[in-house]
Amino acid sequence: MTWSRKHLLGLEGLTREELTAVLDEAGAMKPVALRQKPRLKDLAGRAVVNLFFESSTRTSNSFATAARYLGADAISFAVAASAVKKGESLVDTARNLEAIAADVFVIRHGAAGAPRILAEHTRAAVVNAGDGQHEHPTQGLLDIFTIRETLGRVEGLTVGILGDIRHSRVARSNMWGLKALGARVILIGPPTLLPRELGSLGFELSEDLDAVLPGLDVVNVLRLQLERMEQSFLPSLREYARCWGLDARRLAAAKPGLVVMHPGPTNRGVEIAPAVADGPRSVILEQVTNGVAVRMAVLKLVTAAAAEGGR
Ligand code: NCD
């Protein structure tokens, strides 16, 4: 068995073999995610607890659905209605939930590193569903799964990640996963949102979308994370859309087979034009469907690793 990790905290450091093991497992799960095959029982009698300290539409519902399709009890912990509001700490909250029932914690938190702290203080398996600006590994996996399914491979492809790289945990997980699988990654965006240090880690940087677009096989468009910007990184949204927004006019210069992705939620008319988001090259809704298959694979693999005493 290639997979022996009880926790999935990020894609940084995962090997090609580990990534491939999850992607292959997700492929096997897809007919269940599409409801073409009956639900499974791999996690029967187990409890998967969603601990979301930040808002989410796709990710939390996708994990809960994935847990149910594997036969687990999916428990959603409503932070706003909990004793977290009375000051209970993350670790205390988790230990108390564990005392009720928790085999896997799926955690989203505004602070980078929160899932790691949880993993150090719980017996349960921990899956990171997005921590601050650090990583969002299941989003990276579902994006890569969608690329592999659409184009048949990952190795040798040129993948552009466009937009607010600085604040994006989705960008970081994609970068690490794609690099390990042999893709060429170009990070594209305004200079203020493109951290220079990523250049020294083996990623190409470009501020000129029109110059690099014709060479891309895939473009993954990111949301401008205005809630994470304490200072002004941009002159205006209109200026941003003009220079870095993906619209039909720009797309005319791209390869005919260019695959357009977006992790959601989209700011339509800012980073992506509605005609492009809903157009024939967009796989945005396939990404969401694939998210269920990928999260089933992750929940199954970490639970199996935990049962075998994995760390
Ligand atoms: C992303 C997130 O929360 O990191 N959304 C998601 O999970 N699909 C990206 C974002 O918020 O822009």
PDB file of C-alpha atoms and ligand atoms in Angstrom:
ATOM      1  CA  MET A   1       0.000   0.000   0.000  1.00  0.00           C
ATOM      2  CA  THR A   2       1.532   3.309  -1.086  1.00  0.00           C
ATOM      3  CA  TRP A   3      -0.506   5.465   1.275  1.00  0.00           C
ATOM      4  CA  SER A   4       0.371   5.356   4.987  1.00  0.00           C
ATOM      5  CA  ARG A   5      -0.512   8.858   6.198  1.00  0.00           C
ATOM      6  CA  LYS A   6      -3.140   9.237   8.886  1.00  0.00           C
ATOM      7  CA  HIS A   7      -3.322  13.007   8.330  1.00  0.00           C
ATOM      8  CA  LEU A   8      -3.516  15.023   5.135  1.00  0.00           C
ATOM      9  CA  LEU A   9      -2.211  18.460   6.080  1.00  0.00           C
ATOM     10  CA  GLY A  10      -0.854  19.597   2.711  1.00  0.00           C
ATOM     11  CA  LEU A  11       0.434  18.448  -0.663  1.00  0.00           C
ATOM     12  CA  GLU A  12       3.934  19.797  -0.035  1.00  0.00           C
ATOM     13  CA  GLY A  13       6.185  16.803   0.466  1.00  0.00           C
ATOM     14  CA  LEU A  14       3.842  14.180  -0.990  1.00  0.00           C
ATOM     15  CA  THR A  15       5.527  11.885  -3.481  1.00  0.00           C
ATOM     16  CA  ARG A  16       4.379  11.178  -7.003  1.00  0.00           C
ATOM     17  CA  GLU A  17       3.377   7.692  -5.837  1.00  0.00           C
ATOM     18  CA  GLU A  18       1.264   9.013  -2.967  1.00  0.00           C
ATOM     19  CA  LEU A  19      -0.457  11.571  -5.195  1.00  0.00           C
ATOM     20  CA  THR A  20      -1.122   8.936  -7.831  1.00  0.00           C
ATOM     21  CA  ALA A  21      -2.549   6.589  -5.189  1.00  0.00           C
ATOM     22  CA  VAL A  22      -5.140   9.199  -4.179  1.00  0.00           C
ATOM     23  CA  LEU A  23      -5.992  10.123  -7.770  1.00  0.00           C
ATOM     24  CA  ASP A  24      -6.457   6.458  -8.723  1.00  0.00           C
ATOM     25  CA  GLU A  25      -8.593   5.826  -5.660  1.00  0.00           C
ATOM     26  CA  ALA A  26     -10.680   8.909  -6.552  1.00  0.00           C
ATOM     27  CA  GLY A  27     -11.161   7.464 -10.042  1.00  0.00           C
ATOM     28  CA  ALA A  28     -12.548   4.293  -8.467  1.00  0.00           C
ATOM     29  CA  MET A  29     -14.869   6.398  -6.271  1.00  0.00           C
ATOM     30  CA  LYS A  30     -16.227   8.549  -9.076  1.00  0.00           C
ATOM     31  CA  PRO A  31     -19.147   6.274 -10.113  1.00  0.00           C
ATOM     32  CA  VAL A  32     -20.324   6.367  -6.487  1.00  0.00           C
ATOM     33  CA  ALA A  33     -19.917  10.162  -6.374  1.00  0.00           C
ATOM     34  CA  LEU A  34     -22.006  10.357  -9.569  1.00  0.00           C
ATOM     35  CA  ARG A  35     -24.570   8.054  -7.905  1.00  0.00           C
ATOM     36  CA  GLN A  36     -24.161   5.527 -10.712  1.00  0.00           C
ATOM     37  CA  LYS A  37     -23.057   2.924  -8.191  1.00  0.00           C
ATOM     38  CA  PRO A  38     -24.450   2.299  -4.701  1.00  0.00           C
ATOM     39  CA  ARG A  39     -22.915   3.811  -1.608  1.00  0.00           C
ATOM     40  CA  LEU A  40     -20.034   2.019   0.098  1.00  0.00           C
ATOM     41  CA  LYS A  41     -19.515   0.798   3.650  1.00  0.00           C
ATOM     42  CA  ASP A  42     -15.771   1.404   4.097  1.00  0.00           C
ATOM     43  CA  LEU A  43     -16.404   3.922   6.885  1.00  0.00           C
ATOM     44  CA  ALA A  44     -19.475   2.275   8.402  1.00  0.00           C
ATOM     45  CA  GLY A  45     -19.645   2.979  12.133  1.00  0.00           C
ATOM     46  CA  ARG A  46     -17.140   5.825  11.914  1.00  0.00           C
ATOM     47  CA  ALA A  47     -17.761   9.504  12.542  1.00  0.00           C
ATOM     48  CA  VAL A  48     -16.373  12.244  10.300  1.00  0.00           C
ATOM     49  CA  VAL A  49     -16.622  15.627  12.005  1.00  0.00           C
ATOM     50  CA  ASN A  50     -16.551  18.832   9.974  1.00  0.00           C
ATOM     51  CA  LEU A  51     -14.956  21.626  11.999  1.00  0.00           C
ATOM     52  CA  PHE A  52     -15.314  24.756   9.884  1.00  0.00           C
ATOM     53  CA  PHE A  53     -14.103  27.962  11.524  1.00  0.00           C
ATOM     54  CA  GLU A  54     -14.336  29.795   8.171  1.00  0.00           C
ATOM     55  CA  SER A  55     -17.219  29.913   5.724  1.00  0.00           C
ATOM     56  CA  SER A  56     -17.579  27.350   2.967  1.00  0.00           C
ATOM     57  CA  THR A  57     -20.170  26.157   0.464  1.00  0.00           C
ATOM     58  CA  ARG A  58     -18.445  23.571  -1.718  1.00  0.00           C
ATOM     59  CA  THR A  59     -15.851  22.124   0.617  1.00  0.00           C
ATOM     60  CA  SER A  60     -17.997  21.429   3.689  1.00  0.00           C
ATOM     61  CA  ASN A  61     -20.900  19.948   1.692  1.00  0.00           C
ATOM     62  CA  SER A  62     -18.502  17.941  -0.411  1.00  0.00           C
ATOM     63  CA  PHE A  63     -16.795  16.381   2.636  1.00  0.00           C
ATOM     64  CA  ALA A  64     -20.138  15.644   4.304  1.00  0.00           C
ATOM     65  CA  THR A  65     -21.435  14.007   1.116  1.00  0.00           C
ATOM     66  CA  ALA A  66     -18.209  12.023   0.691  1.00  0.00           C
ATOM     67  CA  ALA A  67     -18.447  10.777   4.288  1.00  0.00           C
ATOM     68  CA  ARG A  68     -22.057   9.627   3.809  1.00  0.00           C
ATOM     69  CA  TYR A  69     -21.232   7.870   0.513  1.00  0.00           C
ATOM     70  CA  LEU A  70     -18.663   5.833   2.459  1.00  0.00           C
ATOM     71  CA  GLY A  71     -21.228   4.903   5.082  1.00  0.00           C
ATOM     72  CA  ALA A  72     -19.862   7.179   7.844  1.00  0.00           C
ATOM     73  CA  ASP A  73     -21.814   9.434  10.173  1.00  0.00           C
ATOM     74  CA  ALA A  74     -21.150  12.987   8.974  1.00  0.00           C
ATOM     75  CA  ILE A  75     -21.279  15.467  11.832  1.00  0.00           C
ATOM     76  CA  SER A  76     -21.175  19.193  11.161  1.00  0.00           C
ATOM     77  CA  PHE A  77     -19.951  21.299  14.013  1.00  0.00           C
ATOM     78  CA  ALA A  78     -21.559  24.736  13.807  1.00  0.00           C
ATOM     79  CA  VAL A  79     -18.861  27.064  15.136  1.00  0.00           C
ATOM     80  CA  ALA A  80     -21.166  30.079  15.338  1.00  0.00           C
ATOM     81  CA  ALA A  81     -23.529  28.215  17.719  1.00  0.00           C
ATOM     82  CA  SER A  82     -20.775  26.541  19.767  1.00  0.00           C
ATOM     83  CA  ALA A  83     -18.789  27.186  22.916  1.00  0.00           C
ATOM     84  CA  VAL A  84     -15.946  28.438  20.661  1.00  0.00           C
ATOM     85  CA  LYS A  85     -17.855  31.714  20.953  1.00  0.00           C
ATOM     86  CA  LYS A  86     -17.331  31.439  24.740  1.00  0.00           C
ATOM     87  CA  GLY A  87     -13.599  31.119  24.248  1.00  0.00           C
ATOM     88  CA  GLU A  88     -13.114  27.339  24.182  1.00  0.00           C
ATOM     89  CA  SER A  89      -9.854  26.543  22.449  1.00  0.00           C
ATOM     90  CA  LEU A  90      -9.437  24.505  19.293  1.00  0.00           C
ATOM     91  CA  VAL A  91      -7.799  21.622  21.132  1.00  0.00           C
ATOM     92  CA  ASP A  92     -10.410  21.574  23.928  1.00  0.00           C
ATOM     93  CA  THR A  93     -13.203  21.683  21.364  1.00  0.00           C
ATOM     94  CA  ALA A  94     -11.688  18.788  19.434  1.00  0.00           C
ATOM     95  CA  ARG A  95     -11.031  16.675  22.553  1.00  0.00           C
ATOM     96  CA  ASN A  96     -14.621  17.102  23.670  1.00  0.00           C
ATOM     97  CA  LEU A  97     -15.987  16.200  20.265  1.00  0.00           C
ATOM     98  CA  GLU A  98     -13.682  13.201  20.283  1.00  0.00           C
ATOM     99  CA  ALA A  99     -15.187  12.171  23.625  1.00  0.00           C
ATOM    100  CA  ILE A 100     -18.573  12.056  21.860  1.00  0.00           C
ATOM    101  CA  ALA A 101     -17.469  10.519  18.537  1.00  0.00           C
ATOM    102  CA  ALA A 102     -14.813  11.502  16.001  1.00  0.00           C
ATOM    103  CA  ASP A 103     -12.624   9.265  13.866  1.00  0.00           C
ATOM    104  CA  VAL A 104     -11.723  11.956  11.349  1.00  0.00           C
ATOM    105  CA  PHE A 105     -11.640  15.727  11.795  1.00  0.00           C
ATOM    106  CA  VAL A 106     -12.025  17.807   8.656  1.00  0.00           C
ATOM    107  CA  ILE A 107     -10.861  21.267   9.633  1.00  0.00           C
ATOM    108  CA  ARG A 108     -10.960  24.679   7.992  1.00  0.00           C
ATOM    109  CA  HIS A 109      -9.380  27.478   9.957  1.00  0.00           C
ATOM    110  CA  GLY A 110      -8.212  31.043   9.347  1.00  0.00           C
ATOM    111  CA  ALA A 111      -4.817  30.341  10.919  1.00  0.00           C
ATOM    112  CA  ALA A 112      -2.137  28.536   8.913  1.00  0.00           C
ATOM    113  CA  GLY A 113      -0.979  25.511  10.900  1.00  0.00           C
ATOM    114  CA  ALA A 114      -4.212  24.945  12.875  1.00  0.00           C
ATOM    115  CA  PRO A 115      -4.721  21.449  11.330  1.00  0.00           C
ATOM    116  CA  ARG A 116      -1.199  20.444  12.369  1.00  0.00           C
ATOM    117  CA  ILE A 117      -1.824  21.524  15.960  1.00  0.00           C
ATOM    118  CA  LEU A 118      -5.044  19.533  15.955  1.00  0.00           C
ATOM    119  CA  ALA A 119      -3.228  16.478  14.541  1.00  0.00           C
ATOM    120  CA  GLU A 120      -0.718  16.676  17.393  1.00  0.00           C
ATOM    121  CA  HIS A 121      -3.451  16.707  20.042  1.00  0.00           C
ATOM    122  CA  THR A 122      -6.009  14.216  18.861  1.00  0.00           C
ATOM    123  CA  ARG A 123      -6.210  10.476  18.278  1.00  0.00           C
ATOM    124  CA  ALA A 124      -8.402  11.040  15.227  1.00  0.00           C
ATOM    125  CA  ALA A 125      -7.168  11.435  11.650  1.00  0.00           C
ATOM    126  CA  VAL A 126      -7.039  15.059  10.476  1.00  0.00           C
ATOM    127  CA  VAL A 127      -7.747  16.389   6.994  1.00  0.00           C
ATOM    128  CA  ASN A 128      -6.980  20.021   6.220  1.00  0.00           C
ATOM    129  CA  ALA A 129      -9.888  21.713   4.416  1.00  0.00           C
ATOM    130  CA  GLY A 130      -8.021  25.034   4.098  1.00  0.00           C
ATOM    131  CA  ASP A 131      -5.797  26.773   6.649  1.00  0.00           C
ATOM    132  CA  GLY A 132      -5.205  30.498   6.254  1.00  0.00           C
ATOM    133  CA  GLN A 133      -2.952  31.179   3.292  1.00  0.00           C
ATOM    134  CA  HIS A 134      -1.124  27.869   3.682  1.00  0.00           C
ATOM    135  CA  GLU A 135      -2.729  24.861   1.942  1.00  0.00           C
ATOM    136  CA  HIS A 136      -6.007  23.380   0.765  1.00  0.00           C
ATOM    137  CA  PRO A 137      -4.849  19.905  -0.200  1.00  0.00           C
ATOM    138  CA  THR A 138      -8.153  18.344  -1.269  1.00  0.00           C
ATOM    139  CA  GLN A 139      -8.793  21.320  -3.563  1.00  0.00           C
ATOM    140  CA  GLY A 140      -5.333  20.826  -5.096  1.00  0.00           C
ATOM    141  CA  LEU A 141      -6.087  17.120  -5.547  1.00  0.00           C
ATOM    142  CA  LEU A 142      -9.469  17.684  -7.134  1.00  0.00           C
ATOM    143  CA  ASP A 143      -8.007  20.264  -9.496  1.00  0.00           C
ATOM    144  CA  ILE A 144      -5.256  17.841 -10.504  1.00  0.00           C
ATOM    145  CA  PHE A 145      -7.760  14.986 -10.797  1.00  0.00           C
ATOM    146  CA  THR A 146      -9.858  17.156 -13.138  1.00  0.00           C
ATOM    147  CA  ILE A 147      -6.812  18.005 -15.253  1.00  0.00           C
ATOM    148  CA  ARG A 148      -5.823  14.341 -15.518  1.00  0.00           C
ATOM    149  CA  GLU A 149      -9.362  13.313 -16.406  1.00  0.00           C
ATOM    150  CA  THR A 150      -9.806  16.052 -19.015  1.00  0.00           C
ATOM    151  CA  LEU A 151      -6.389  15.876 -20.700  1.00  0.00           C
ATOM    152  CA  GLY A 152      -5.376  12.309 -19.869  1.00  0.00           C
ATOM    153  CA  ARG A 153      -2.154  13.234 -18.103  1.00  0.00           C
ATOM    154  CA  VAL A 154      -0.433  15.795 -15.895  1.00  0.00           C
ATOM    155  CA  GLU A 155       3.231  15.262 -16.706  1.00  0.00           C
ATOM    156  CA  GLY A 156       4.549  17.627 -19.356  1.00  0.00           C
ATOM    157  CA  LEU A 157       1.559  19.981 -19.266  1.00  0.00           C
ATOM    158  CA  THR A 158       1.941  23.717 -18.770  1.00  0.00           C
ATOM    159  CA  VAL A 159      -0.452  24.915 -16.087  1.00  0.00           C
ATOM    160  CA  GLY A 160      -1.017  28.599 -15.358  1.00  0.00           C
ATOM    161  CA  ILE A 161      -2.323  29.643 -11.960  1.00  0.00           C
ATOM    162  CA  LEU A 162      -3.765  33.111 -12.414  1.00  0.00           C
ATOM    163  CA  GLY A 163      -4.569  35.833  -9.947  1.00  0.00           C
ATOM    164  CA  ASP A 164      -4.230  36.328  -6.238  1.00  0.00           C
ATOM    165  CA  ILE A 165      -1.366  33.916  -5.637  1.00  0.00           C
ATOM    166  CA  ARG A 166      -0.256  35.682  -2.469  1.00  0.00           C
ATOM    167  CA  HIS A 167      -3.370  34.925  -0.436  1.00  0.00           C
ATOM    168  CA  SER A 168      -4.237  31.606  -2.025  1.00  0.00           C
ATOM    169  CA  ARG A 169      -3.947  28.281  -0.239  1.00  0.00           C
ATOM    170  CA  VAL A 170      -5.454  26.741  -3.392  1.00  0.00           C
ATOM    171  CA  ALA A 171      -2.470  28.006  -5.404  1.00  0.00           C
ATOM    172  CA  ARG A 172       0.009  26.529  -2.920  1.00  0.00           C
ATOM    173  CA  SER A 173      -1.549  23.065  -2.897  1.00  0.00           C
ATOM    174  CA  ASN A 174      -1.827  23.045  -6.691  1.00  0.00           C
ATOM    175  CA  MET A 175       1.776  24.159  -7.111  1.00  0.00           C
ATOM    176  CA  TRP A 176       3.224  21.390  -4.949  1.00  0.00           C
ATOM    177  CA  GLY A 177       1.056  18.657  -6.384  1.00  0.00           C
ATOM    178  CA  LEU A 178       1.559  19.670 -10.001  1.00  0.00           C
ATOM    179  CA  LYS A 179       5.315  19.998  -9.562  1.00  0.00           C
ATOM    180  CA  ALA A 180       5.622  16.540  -8.002  1.00  0.00           C
ATOM    181  CA  LEU A 181       3.665  15.094 -10.928  1.00  0.00           C
ATOM    182  CA  GLY A 182       5.927  16.701 -13.526  1.00  0.00           C
ATOM    183  CA  ALA A 183       3.877  19.648 -14.800  1.00  0.00           C
ATOM    184  CA  ARG A 184       5.366  23.034 -15.606  1.00  0.00           C
ATOM    185  CA  VAL A 185       3.728  25.639 -13.384  1.00  0.00           C
ATOM    186  CA  ILE A 186       3.525  29.347 -14.253  1.00  0.00           C
ATOM    187  CA  LEU A 187       2.183  31.694 -11.587  1.00  0.00           C
ATOM    188  CA  ILE A 188       0.562  34.733 -13.198  1.00  0.00           C
ATOM    189  CA  GLY A 189      -0.709  37.911 -11.570  1.00  0.00           C
ATOM    190  CA  PRO A 190      -0.030  41.501 -10.593  1.00  0.00           C
ATOM    191  CA  PRO A 191       3.385  42.029  -8.988  1.00  0.00           C
ATOM    192  CA  THR A 192       1.867  42.846  -5.585  1.00  0.00           C
ATOM    193  CA  LEU A 193       0.059  39.479  -5.485  1.00  0.00           C
ATOM    194  CA  LEU A 194       2.959  37.378  -6.821  1.00  0.00           C
ATOM    195  CA  PRO A 195       5.425  36.562  -4.016  1.00  0.00           C
ATOM    196  CA  ARG A 196       8.946  36.654  -5.480  1.00  0.00           C
ATOM    197  CA  GLU A 197      10.184  33.880  -3.200  1.00  0.00           C
ATOM    198  CA  LEU A 198       8.073  31.332  -5.059  1.00  0.00           C
ATOM    199  CA  GLY A 199      10.412  31.836  -8.004  1.00  0.00           C
ATOM    200  CA  SER A 200      13.279  30.299  -6.084  1.00  0.00           C
ATOM    201  CA  LEU A 201      11.190  27.180  -5.326  1.00  0.00           C
ATOM    202  CA  GLY A 202      11.038  26.108  -8.960  1.00  0.00           C
ATOM    203  CA  PHE A 203       7.952  27.973 -10.167  1.00  0.00           C
ATOM    204  CA  GLU A 204       7.915  30.435 -13.039  1.00  0.00           C
ATOM    205  CA  LEU A 205       6.417  33.876 -12.415  1.00  0.00           C
ATOM    206  CA  SER A 206       4.797  36.167 -14.967  1.00  0.00           C
ATOM    207  CA  GLU A 207       3.011  39.489 -14.718  1.00  0.00           C
ATOM    208  CA  ASP A 208       1.986  39.360 -18.376  1.00  0.00           C
ATOM    209  CA  LEU A 209      -1.056  37.141 -18.944  1.00  0.00           C
ATOM    210  CA  ASP A 210      -1.272  37.830 -22.680  1.00  0.00           C
ATOM    211  CA  ALA A 211       2.355  36.802 -23.161  1.00  0.00           C
ATOM    212  CA  VAL A 212       2.004  33.391 -21.489  1.00  0.00           C
ATOM    213  CA  LEU A 213      -1.630  32.469 -22.269  1.00  0.00           C
ATOM    214  CA  PRO A 214      -0.935  30.971 -25.737  1.00  0.00           C
ATOM    215  CA  GLY A 215       1.470  28.447 -24.178  1.00  0.00           C
ATOM    216  CA  LEU A 216      -0.915  27.142 -21.493  1.00  0.00           C
ATOM    217  CA  ASP A 217      -2.727  23.796 -21.519  1.00  0.00           C
ATOM    218  CA  VAL A 218      -4.656  24.690 -18.360  1.00  0.00           C
ATOM    219  CA  VAL A 219      -5.434  27.939 -16.578  1.00  0.00           C
ATOM    220  CA  ASN A 220      -6.655  27.823 -13.002  1.00  0.00           C
ATOM    221  CA  VAL A 221      -8.198  31.205 -12.190  1.00  0.00           C
ATOM    222  CA  LEU A 222      -8.225  32.297  -8.549  1.00  0.00           C
ATOM    223  CA  ARG A 223     -10.603  34.553  -6.716  1.00  0.00           C
ATOM    224  CA  LEU A 224      -9.297  37.906  -5.522  1.00  0.00           C
ATOM    225  CA  GLN A 225      -9.370  37.322  -1.757  1.00  0.00           C
ATOM    226  CA  LEU A 226     -10.334  40.832  -0.788  1.00  0.00           C
ATOM    227  CA  GLU A 227     -11.080  39.730   2.798  1.00  0.00           C
ATOM    228  CA  ARG A 228      -7.411  38.814   3.265  1.00  0.00           C
ATOM    229  CA  MET A 229      -6.079  42.130   1.985  1.00  0.00           C
ATOM    230  CA  GLU A 230      -5.418  44.540   4.829  1.00  0.00           C
ATOM    231  CA  GLN A 231      -3.607  46.934   2.566  1.00  0.00           C
ATOM    232  CA  SER A 232      -4.239  48.052  -0.959  1.00  0.00           C
ATOM    233  CA  PHE A 233      -2.693  45.584  -3.378  1.00  0.00           C
ATOM    234  CA  LEU A 234      -4.583  46.819  -6.438  1.00  0.00           C
ATOM    235  CA  PRO A 235      -5.352  50.179  -8.010  1.00  0.00           C
ATOM    236  CA  SER A 236      -8.971  49.089  -8.725  1.00  0.00           C
ATOM    237  CA  LEU A 237     -11.043  46.041  -9.589  1.00  0.00           C
ATOM    238  CA  ARG A 238     -11.672  47.442 -13.049  1.00  0.00           C
ATOM    239  CA  GLU A 239      -7.946  47.769 -13.623  1.00  0.00           C
ATOM    240  CA  TYR A 240      -7.435  44.213 -12.384  1.00  0.00           C
ATOM    241  CA  ALA A 241     -10.083  42.851 -14.764  1.00  0.00           C
ATOM    242  CA  ARG A 242      -8.493  44.724 -17.650  1.00  0.00           C
ATOM    243  CA  CYS A 243      -4.986  43.348 -17.047  1.00  0.00           C
ATOM    244  CA  TRP A 244      -5.566  39.918 -15.465  1.00  0.00           C
ATOM    245  CA  GLY A 245      -9.229  39.050 -15.965  1.00  0.00           C
ATOM    246  CA  LEU A 246      -9.923  36.043 -18.201  1.00  0.00           C
ATOM    247  CA  ASP A 247     -12.421  37.138 -20.847  1.00  0.00           C
ATOM    248  CA  ALA A 248     -13.509  35.955 -24.292  1.00  0.00           C
ATOM    249  CA  ARG A 249     -11.259  38.406 -26.101  1.00  0.00           C
ATOM    250  CA  ARG A 250      -8.155  37.097 -24.335  1.00  0.00           C
ATOM    251  CA  LEU A 251      -9.189  33.491 -24.776  1.00  0.00           C
ATOM    252  CA  ALA A 252      -9.091  33.925 -28.559  1.00  0.00           C
ATOM    253  CA  ALA A 253      -5.285  33.829 -28.316  1.00  0.00           C
ATOM    254  CA  ALA A 254      -5.203  30.598 -26.277  1.00  0.00           C
ATOM    255  CA  LYS A 255      -4.799  27.012 -27.475  1.00  0.00           C
ATOM    256  CA  PRO A 256      -8.112  25.631 -28.734  1.00  0.00           C
ATOM    257  CA  GLY A 257      -7.988  22.910 -26.091  1.00  0.00           C
ATOM    258  CA  LEU A 258      -7.186  25.201 -23.154  1.00  0.00           C
ATOM    259  CA  VAL A 259      -8.936  23.972 -19.998  1.00  0.00           C
ATOM    260  CA  VAL A 260     -10.371  26.741 -17.794  1.00  0.00           C
ATOM    261  CA  MET A 261     -10.690  26.061 -14.061  1.00  0.00           C
ATOM    262  CA  HIS A 262     -11.738  28.019 -10.977  1.00  0.00           C
ATOM    263  CA  PRO A 263     -11.994  26.657  -7.418  1.00  0.00           C
ATOM    264  CA  GLY A 264     -14.940  28.948  -6.639  1.00  0.00           C
ATOM    265  CA  PRO A 265     -16.419  31.119  -5.373  1.00  0.00           C
ATOM    266  CA  THR A 266     -16.072  33.263  -8.508  1.00  0.00           C
ATOM    267  CA  ASN A 267     -16.201  37.033  -8.676  1.00  0.00           C
ATOM    268  CA  ARG A 268     -17.852  37.149 -12.070  1.00  0.00           C
ATOM    269  CA  GLY A 269     -16.660  40.044 -14.182  1.00  0.00           C
ATOM    270  CA  VAL A 270     -13.527  40.515 -12.068  1.00  0.00           C
ATOM    271  CA  GLU A 271     -11.112  37.577 -12.445  1.00  0.00           C
ATOM    272  CA  ILE A 272     -13.307  35.700 -14.923  1.00  0.00           C
ATOM    273  CA  ALA A 273     -15.967  36.838 -17.384  1.00  0.00           C
ATOM    274  CA  PRO A 274     -19.366  35.074 -17.099  1.00  0.00           C
ATOM    275  CA  ALA A 275     -19.107  33.893 -20.733  1.00  0.00           C
ATOM    276  CA  VAL A 276     -15.805  32.158 -19.922  1.00  0.00           C
ATOM    277  CA  ALA A 277     -16.948  30.674 -16.593  1.00  0.00           C
ATOM    278  CA  ASP A 278     -20.013  29.192 -18.313  1.00  0.00           C
ATOM    279  CA  GLY A 279     -18.306  28.564 -21.671  1.00  0.00           C
ATOM    280  CA  PRO A 280     -17.312  25.336 -23.414  1.00  0.00           C
ATOM    281  CA  ARG A 281     -13.749  25.305 -22.078  1.00  0.00           C
ATOM    282  CA  SER A 282     -14.811  25.632 -18.451  1.00  0.00           C
ATOM    283  CA  VAL A 283     -14.683  22.564 -16.200  1.00  0.00           C
ATOM    284  CA  ILE A 284     -15.697  24.501 -13.081  1.00  0.00           C
ATOM    285  CA  LEU A 285     -18.698  22.314 -12.234  1.00  0.00           C
ATOM    286  CA  GLU A 286     -16.784  19.110 -13.045  1.00  0.00           C
ATOM    287  CA  GLN A 287     -14.280  20.264 -10.428  1.00  0.00           C
ATOM    288  CA  VAL A 288     -17.077  20.396  -7.860  1.00  0.00           C
ATOM    289  CA  THR A 289     -18.347  16.910  -8.758  1.00  0.00           C
ATOM    290  CA  ASN A 290     -14.807  15.533  -8.696  1.00  0.00           C
ATOM    291  CA  GLY A 291     -14.397  17.054  -5.245  1.00  0.00           C
ATOM    292  CA  VAL A 292     -16.728  14.421  -3.805  1.00  0.00           C
ATOM    293  CA  ALA A 293     -14.770  11.544  -5.397  1.00  0.00           C
ATOM    294  CA  VAL A 294     -11.434  12.974  -4.242  1.00  0.00           C
ATOM    295  CA  ARG A 295     -12.679  13.509  -0.670  1.00  0.00           C
ATOM    296  CA  MET A 296     -14.067   9.976  -0.572  1.00  0.00           C
ATOM    297  CA  ALA A 297     -10.622   8.725  -1.587  1.00  0.00           C
ATOM    298  CA  VAL A 298      -8.888  10.843   1.063  1.00  0.00           C
ATOM    299  CA  LEU A 299     -11.286   9.852   3.855  1.00  0.00           C
ATOM    300  CA  LYS A 300     -10.921   6.193   2.922  1.00  0.00           C
ATOM    301  CA  LEU A 301      -7.114   6.302   2.744  1.00  0.00           C
ATOM    302  CA  VAL A 302      -6.507   8.231   5.972  1.00  0.00           C
ATOM    303  CA  THR A 303      -8.957   6.023   7.875  1.00  0.00           C
ATOM    304  CA  ALA A 304      -7.265   2.879   6.582  1.00  0.00           C
ATOM    305  CA  ALA A 305      -3.840   4.305   7.519  1.00  0.00           C
ATOM    306  CA  ALA A 306      -5.099   5.219  11.005  1.00  0.00           C
ATOM    307  CA  ALA A 307      -6.421   1.672  11.477  1.00  0.00           C
ATOM    308  CA  GLU A 308      -2.992   0.322  10.582  1.00  0.00           C
ATOM    309  CA  GLY A 309      -1.308   2.577  13.108  1.00  0.00           C
ATOM    310  CA  GLY A 310      -0.045   5.118  10.569  1.00  0.00           C
ATOM    311  CA  ARG A 311       1.178   8.534  11.646  1.00  0.00           C
TER     312      ARG A 311
HETATM  313  C1  NCD B   1     -11.252  28.458  -1.769  1.00  0.00           C
HETATM  314  C2  NCD B   1     -10.859  28.534  -0.321  1.00  0.00           C
HETATM  315  O1  NCD B   1     -11.693  28.719   0.547  1.00  0.00           O
HETATM  316  O2  NCD B   1      -9.693  28.378  -0.108  1.00  0.00           O
HETATM  317  N1  NCD B   1     -12.521  27.997  -2.060  1.00  0.00           N
HETATM  318  C3  NCD B   1     -12.755  26.652  -2.052  1.00  0.00           C
HETATM  319  O3  NCD B   1     -12.496  25.952  -1.101  1.00  0.00           O
HETATM  320  N2  NCD B   1     -13.272  26.116  -3.182  1.00  0.00           N
HETATM  321  C4  NCD B   1     -10.850  29.607  -2.534  1.00  0.00           C
HETATM  322  C5  NCD B   1     -11.399  30.950  -2.197  1.00  0.00           C
HETATM  323  O4  NCD B   1     -11.920  31.204  -1.122  1.00  0.00           O
HETATM  324  O5  NCD B   1     -11.259  31.817  -3.063  1.00  0.00           O
END
